[in-house]
Amino acid sequence: MGDIEYKTREQMLYCQESALIVNEIHNALRESVHVGMTTAEADDIARDVLVSAGARSNFLGYYEYPAHICVSVNEEIVHGIPGERVIQSGDIVSFDCGAVKNGWHGDSCFTMVMPGGDEAIAKSRQRLSDMTEESMWAGIAAIANGAYIGDIGGAIDDFVTENSPDLDIVLDYIGHGIGSQMHQGPDVPNYRTRARGPKIRSGMILCVEPMLTSGSQDNVTLDDGWTVVTLDGKDACHWECQVAVHDRGIWVLNKPDGGAQRLEKYGVTPLPL
Ligand code: MF3
Ligand code: CO
């Protein structure tokens, strides 16, 4: 993924601006996405927010990726291409969104479970989403409390082992550094590895993005060249945040509160740039 780029405070502020535009996309989607809508219509909503914000999609054209965002439904783990797929009652849908403005990148993902449908299925999907999201926060807390990049995946792995050992961590897709490019070093695995990785240092901006599945994490990429699905057809979920490391602590750039509310239980108080 290339070298680690250590950002100045000013550069981190630019990344924050893009990250908050991505948060605006998330909010627009949370408000407007409904059962019966196609995933292409969700892409249109994202495009409109990007245009109003004076930003561009960093996904569109990335290795010829054809849309502004990725929308991954049910058995789709990541990189679902928006199209004619209709969002149904009870679907679990991950919206991975990005923005670039002034040359600095934002990238984050949230998941929602659509209302209605079979109650037991909806409940298990909501739990999958909640566990994936909380594993992400455990990983983010490890940036504040840890010393090495490997501590992040260690914390995600421990969280899943302790709280939802029936869920599987996807091994083939990992988090990354971000800044003047969407993908930079360091690699940020979502699982414990033998290597502890680079030291966590001021100036890093890290995307923490666990993907969990309700069955096996074994996966395959569809003929469209992008959409990654579970081999067993069971559900998958993806969450992602973009976290800055600065001289005094951490700040989750895509959250207006820097992640304060969700990090409190880990004893972490994020500090603004
Ligand atoms: N947002 C993805 C990530 O989290 C990258 C999307 S790749 C694209 O790293 F081609 F779809 F843009
Ligand atoms: Co990412």
Short mmCIF file of C-alpha atoms and ligand atoms in Angstrom, two decimals:
data_model
loop_
_atom_site.label_atom_id
_atom_site.label_comp_id
_atom_site.label_asym_id
_atom_site.label_seq_id
_atom_site.Cartn_x
_atom_site.Cartn_y
_atom_site.Cartn_z
CA MET A 1 0.00 0.00 0.00
CA GLY A 2 3.04 2.27 -0.13
CA ASP A 3 4.84 4.32 2.46
CA ILE A 4 3.34 5.82 5.59
CA GLU A 5 2.63 9.53 5.12
CA TYR A 6 2.95 11.47 8.39
CA LYS A 7 0.56 14.40 8.15
CA THR A 8 0.98 17.92 9.53
CA ARG A 9 -1.88 19.37 11.58
CA GLU A 10 -2.96 21.41 8.56
CA GLN A 11 -3.04 18.33 6.33
CA MET A 12 -5.04 16.44 8.97
CA LEU A 13 -7.54 19.32 9.02
CA TYR A 14 -8.01 18.92 5.26
CA CYS A 15 -8.61 15.19 5.74
CA GLN A 16 -11.13 16.03 8.45
CA GLU A 17 -13.05 18.24 6.03
CA SER A 18 -13.33 15.34 3.56
CA ALA A 19 -14.17 12.86 6.32
CA LEU A 20 -17.02 15.09 7.51
CA ILE A 21 -18.37 15.27 3.95
CA VAL A 22 -18.45 11.46 4.02
CA ASN A 23 -20.35 11.73 7.32
CA GLU A 24 -22.86 13.99 5.53
CA ILE A 25 -23.30 11.32 2.86
CA HIS A 26 -23.94 8.76 5.61
CA ASN A 27 -26.55 11.03 7.20
CA ALA A 28 -28.29 11.62 3.86
CA LEU A 29 -28.40 7.86 3.22
CA ARG A 30 -29.66 7.10 6.74
CA GLU A 31 -32.51 9.54 6.12
CA SER A 32 -33.46 8.55 2.58
CA VAL A 33 -32.73 4.89 1.98
CA HIS A 34 -35.93 2.86 2.08
CA VAL A 35 -37.27 -0.54 1.12
CA GLY A 36 -37.99 -0.66 -2.63
CA MET A 37 -35.13 1.68 -3.53
CA THR A 38 -32.39 0.47 -5.85
CA THR A 39 -28.77 0.65 -4.81
CA ALA A 40 -28.20 2.92 -7.85
CA GLU A 41 -30.57 5.45 -6.26
CA ALA A 42 -28.41 5.39 -3.12
CA ASP A 43 -25.43 6.18 -5.33
CA ASP A 44 -27.32 9.22 -6.70
CA ILE A 45 -27.89 10.50 -3.15
CA ALA A 46 -24.16 10.23 -2.44
CA ARG A 47 -23.29 12.00 -5.71
CA ASP A 48 -25.63 14.90 -4.84
CA VAL A 49 -24.00 15.42 -1.43
CA LEU A 50 -20.54 15.34 -3.00
CA VAL A 51 -21.53 17.93 -5.60
CA SER A 52 -23.05 20.30 -3.01
CA ALA A 53 -19.94 19.96 -0.86
CA GLY A 54 -17.60 20.77 -3.76
CA ALA A 55 -15.98 17.35 -3.43
CA ARG A 56 -15.46 14.36 -5.73
CA SER A 57 -15.81 10.63 -5.20
CA ASN A 58 -12.44 8.98 -4.70
CA PHE A 59 -14.03 5.60 -5.54
CA LEU A 60 -15.29 6.61 -9.01
CA GLY A 61 -12.59 5.63 -11.51
CA TYR A 62 -10.37 3.99 -8.88
CA TYR A 63 -9.02 1.04 -10.89
CA GLU A 64 -12.03 1.86 -13.11
CA TYR A 65 -14.54 1.39 -10.29
CA PRO A 66 -17.82 2.60 -11.90
CA ALA A 67 -19.75 4.30 -9.05
CA HIS A 68 -19.49 6.93 -6.30
CA ILE A 69 -19.94 4.54 -3.36
CA CYS A 70 -20.07 0.81 -2.63
CA VAL A 71 -23.37 -0.70 -1.47
CA SER A 72 -23.11 -4.27 -0.20
CA VAL A 73 -26.32 -6.18 0.57
CA ASN A 74 -26.71 -9.36 2.69
CA GLU A 75 -24.20 -11.93 1.31
CA GLU A 76 -22.15 -9.13 -0.28
CA ILE A 77 -19.17 -8.36 1.97
CA VAL A 78 -17.59 -5.35 0.29
CA HIS A 79 -17.29 -3.43 -3.02
CA GLY A 80 -20.90 -4.00 -4.11
CA ILE A 81 -21.50 -1.90 -7.25
CA PRO A 82 -24.70 0.17 -7.09
CA GLY A 83 -27.17 -0.94 -9.73
CA GLU A 84 -30.65 -2.34 -10.17
CA ARG A 85 -30.66 -4.47 -7.00
CA VAL A 86 -33.73 -3.48 -4.97
CA ILE A 87 -33.29 -3.08 -1.21
CA GLN A 88 -35.77 -5.38 0.55
CA SER A 89 -37.34 -5.53 4.02
CA GLY A 90 -34.88 -6.88 6.57
CA ASP A 91 -31.83 -6.55 4.28
CA ILE A 92 -28.49 -5.74 5.91
CA VAL A 93 -26.87 -3.04 3.79
CA SER A 94 -23.35 -1.58 4.13
CA PHE A 95 -22.66 1.83 2.58
CA ASP A 96 -18.95 2.46 2.01
CA CYS A 97 -18.44 6.08 0.96
CA GLY A 98 -15.55 8.37 0.14
CA ALA A 99 -14.77 11.95 -0.75
CA VAL A 100 -11.74 13.88 -1.90
CA LYS A 101 -11.44 17.66 -1.57
CA ASN A 102 -8.32 19.83 -1.85
CA GLY A 103 -6.43 16.61 -2.61
CA TRP A 104 -7.12 15.01 0.80
CA HIS A 105 -9.22 11.87 1.26
CA GLY A 106 -12.13 10.71 3.39
CA ASP A 107 -13.34 7.09 3.55
CA SER A 108 -15.82 5.46 5.94
CA CYS A 109 -18.61 2.90 6.02
CA PHE A 110 -21.78 2.26 8.02
CA THR A 111 -24.38 -0.50 7.95
CA MET A 112 -28.14 -0.45 8.38
CA VAL A 113 -30.72 -3.22 8.72
CA MET A 114 -33.90 -2.34 6.84
CA PRO A 115 -37.19 -2.47 8.75
CA GLY A 116 -39.65 -5.32 8.31
CA GLY A 117 -39.06 -8.84 7.09
CA ASP A 118 -38.67 -11.97 9.19
CA GLU A 119 -38.14 -10.97 12.81
CA ALA A 120 -35.55 -13.63 13.66
CA ILE A 121 -33.49 -12.83 10.56
CA ALA A 122 -33.65 -9.09 11.23
CA LYS A 123 -32.53 -9.68 14.81
CA SER A 124 -29.53 -11.77 13.80
CA ARG A 125 -28.58 -9.17 11.17
CA GLN A 126 -28.84 -6.33 13.68
CA ARG A 127 -26.58 -8.28 16.03
CA LEU A 128 -24.09 -8.85 13.19
CA SER A 129 -24.05 -5.11 12.55
CA ASP A 130 -23.77 -4.20 16.23
CA MET A 131 -20.89 -6.63 16.78
CA THR A 132 -19.04 -5.47 13.67
CA GLU A 133 -19.45 -1.84 14.71
CA GLU A 134 -18.34 -2.47 18.30
CA SER A 135 -15.33 -4.49 17.12
CA MET A 136 -14.37 -1.39 15.12
CA TRP A 137 -14.61 0.80 18.25
CA ALA A 138 -12.50 -1.70 20.18
CA GLY A 139 -9.93 -1.39 17.40
CA ILE A 140 -10.09 2.41 17.50
CA ALA A 141 -9.62 2.42 21.28
CA ALA A 142 -6.49 0.33 20.72
CA ILE A 143 -5.03 3.17 18.64
CA ALA A 144 -5.24 5.40 21.72
CA ASN A 145 -4.15 2.75 24.21
CA GLY A 146 -1.80 0.69 22.07
CA ALA A 147 1.71 1.06 20.81
CA TYR A 148 1.77 -0.79 17.49
CA ILE A 149 -0.56 -1.09 14.48
CA GLY A 150 -0.88 -4.80 15.31
CA ASP A 151 -2.65 -3.85 18.56
CA ILE A 152 -5.66 -2.70 16.50
CA GLY A 153 -6.29 -6.10 14.89
CA GLY A 154 -5.49 -7.76 18.20
CA ALA A 155 -8.28 -5.77 19.90
CA ILE A 156 -10.77 -6.52 17.09
CA ASP A 157 -9.88 -10.21 17.24
CA ASP A 158 -10.20 -10.32 21.04
CA PHE A 159 -13.54 -8.50 20.92
CA VAL A 160 -15.00 -11.01 18.45
CA THR A 161 -13.57 -14.02 20.31
CA GLU A 162 -15.02 -12.79 23.62
CA ASN A 163 -18.40 -11.48 22.47
CA SER A 164 -19.43 -13.24 19.27
CA PRO A 165 -17.25 -16.28 18.56
CA ASP A 166 -19.92 -17.51 16.14
CA LEU A 167 -19.05 -14.63 13.79
CA ASP A 168 -16.07 -14.82 11.43
CA ILE A 169 -13.59 -12.04 10.65
CA VAL A 170 -12.92 -11.55 6.92
CA LEU A 171 -9.18 -12.00 6.40
CA ASP A 172 -8.78 -10.95 2.76
CA TYR A 173 -9.64 -7.25 3.17
CA ILE A 174 -7.98 -4.92 5.65
CA GLY A 175 -7.78 -1.31 6.80
CA HIS A 176 -5.16 1.16 5.64
CA GLY A 177 -3.52 4.52 6.02
CA ILE A 178 -5.13 7.44 4.19
CA GLY A 179 -4.18 11.02 3.33
CA SER A 180 -3.15 12.45 -0.03
CA GLN A 181 -4.23 9.06 -1.44
CA MET A 182 -7.16 6.87 -0.40
CA HIS A 183 -4.96 3.85 0.28
CA GLN A 184 -1.54 4.23 1.89
CA GLY A 185 0.59 2.34 4.36
CA PRO A 186 0.36 1.00 6.92
CA ASP A 187 -1.75 -2.11 6.40
CA VAL A 188 -4.26 -2.36 9.26
CA PRO A 189 -5.34 -6.02 9.60
CA ASN A 190 -8.59 -6.77 11.42
CA TYR A 191 -7.12 -9.80 13.19
CA ARG A 192 -4.17 -10.75 15.36
CA THR A 193 -0.98 -11.30 13.41
CA ARG A 194 2.50 -12.50 14.42
CA ALA A 195 4.01 -9.21 13.27
CA ARG A 196 3.28 -6.24 15.55
CA GLY A 197 3.58 -3.85 12.59
CA PRO A 198 4.80 -0.23 12.66
CA LYS A 199 4.69 1.90 15.78
CA ILE A 200 1.61 4.10 16.09
CA ARG A 201 2.85 7.68 15.70
CA SER A 202 1.55 11.21 15.53
CA GLY A 203 0.68 12.22 11.95
CA MET A 204 -0.84 8.87 11.00
CA ILE A 205 -4.42 8.71 9.75
CA LEU A 206 -5.82 5.19 9.84
CA CYS A 207 -8.96 3.59 8.40
CA VAL A 208 -10.18 0.84 10.72
CA GLU A 209 -12.66 -1.30 8.80
CA PRO A 210 -13.60 -4.74 10.09
CA MET A 211 -15.84 -7.01 8.03
CA LEU A 212 -17.63 -9.87 9.83
CA THR A 213 -19.74 -12.73 8.49
CA SER A 214 -22.44 -14.82 10.15
CA GLY A 215 -21.09 -17.99 8.50
CA SER A 216 -17.65 -18.64 7.06
CA GLN A 217 -15.48 -15.72 5.93
CA ASP A 218 -14.53 -17.64 2.76
CA ASN A 219 -15.35 -15.38 -0.15
CA VAL A 220 -15.28 -14.97 -3.90
CA THR A 221 -15.34 -11.96 -6.26
CA LEU A 222 -18.19 -11.91 -8.78
CA ASP A 223 -17.72 -11.62 -12.56
CA ASP A 224 -18.25 -7.84 -12.32
CA GLY A 225 -14.67 -7.80 -10.99
CA TRP A 226 -15.63 -6.04 -7.75
CA THR A 227 -18.48 -7.46 -5.68
CA VAL A 228 -17.08 -9.73 -2.96
CA VAL A 229 -19.63 -12.25 -1.61
CA THR A 230 -19.56 -14.97 1.02
CA LEU A 231 -19.06 -18.41 -0.51
CA ASP A 232 -21.77 -19.90 1.74
CA GLY A 233 -24.25 -17.11 0.92
CA LYS A 234 -24.56 -16.09 4.58
CA ASP A 235 -24.67 -12.47 5.73
CA ALA A 236 -21.78 -10.05 5.91
CA CYS A 237 -21.28 -6.62 7.44
CA HIS A 238 -18.72 -3.80 7.16
CA TRP A 239 -18.06 -0.70 9.28
CA GLU A 240 -15.24 1.82 8.85
CA CYS A 241 -13.94 4.94 10.59
CA GLN A 242 -11.03 7.26 9.80
CA VAL A 243 -8.87 8.07 12.81
CA ALA A 244 -6.18 10.72 13.18
CA VAL A 245 -3.27 10.29 15.59
CA HIS A 246 -1.83 13.59 16.78
CA ASP A 247 0.53 14.87 19.47
CA ARG A 248 -2.05 14.79 22.25
CA GLY A 249 -4.21 11.80 21.32
CA ILE A 250 -6.66 10.57 18.69
CA TRP A 251 -9.70 12.03 16.89
CA VAL A 252 -12.18 10.11 14.72
CA LEU A 253 -12.28 12.45 11.74
CA ASN A 254 -15.63 11.33 10.31
CA LYS A 255 -17.51 11.93 13.58
CA PRO A 256 -18.45 15.44 14.74
CA ASP A 257 -17.67 14.40 18.35
CA GLY A 258 -14.42 12.69 17.36
CA GLY A 259 -15.88 9.40 18.60
CA ALA A 260 -16.17 10.62 22.23
CA GLN A 261 -19.51 8.97 22.96
CA ARG A 262 -18.53 5.53 21.69
CA LEU A 263 -15.01 5.59 23.16
CA GLU A 264 -16.03 6.52 26.70
CA LYS A 265 -16.51 2.90 27.77
CA TYR A 266 -12.92 2.18 26.73
CA GLY A 267 -11.64 5.02 28.90
CA VAL A 268 -10.57 6.98 25.81
CA THR A 269 -11.26 10.71 25.50
CA PRO A 270 -10.59 11.87 21.94
CA LEU A 271 -8.99 15.31 21.60
CA PRO A 272 -9.63 17.61 18.62
CA LEU A 273 -6.84 18.39 16.17
N1 MF3 B 1 -13.67 2.30 0.68
C1 MF3 B 1 -12.89 1.14 0.35
C2 MF3 B 1 -11.94 0.98 1.46
O1 MF3 B 1 -12.41 1.08 2.53
C3 MF3 B 1 -12.28 1.29 -0.99
C4 MF3 B 1 -13.26 1.26 -2.04
S1 MF3 B 1 -12.50 0.70 -3.42
C5 MF3 B 1 -13.44 1.30 -4.65
O2 MF3 B 1 -10.77 0.83 1.40
F1 MF3 B 1 -12.83 1.02 -5.76
F2 MF3 B 1 -14.59 0.78 -4.57
F3 MF3 B 1 -13.50 2.56 -4.55
CO CO B 2 -11.17 2.09 3.59
#
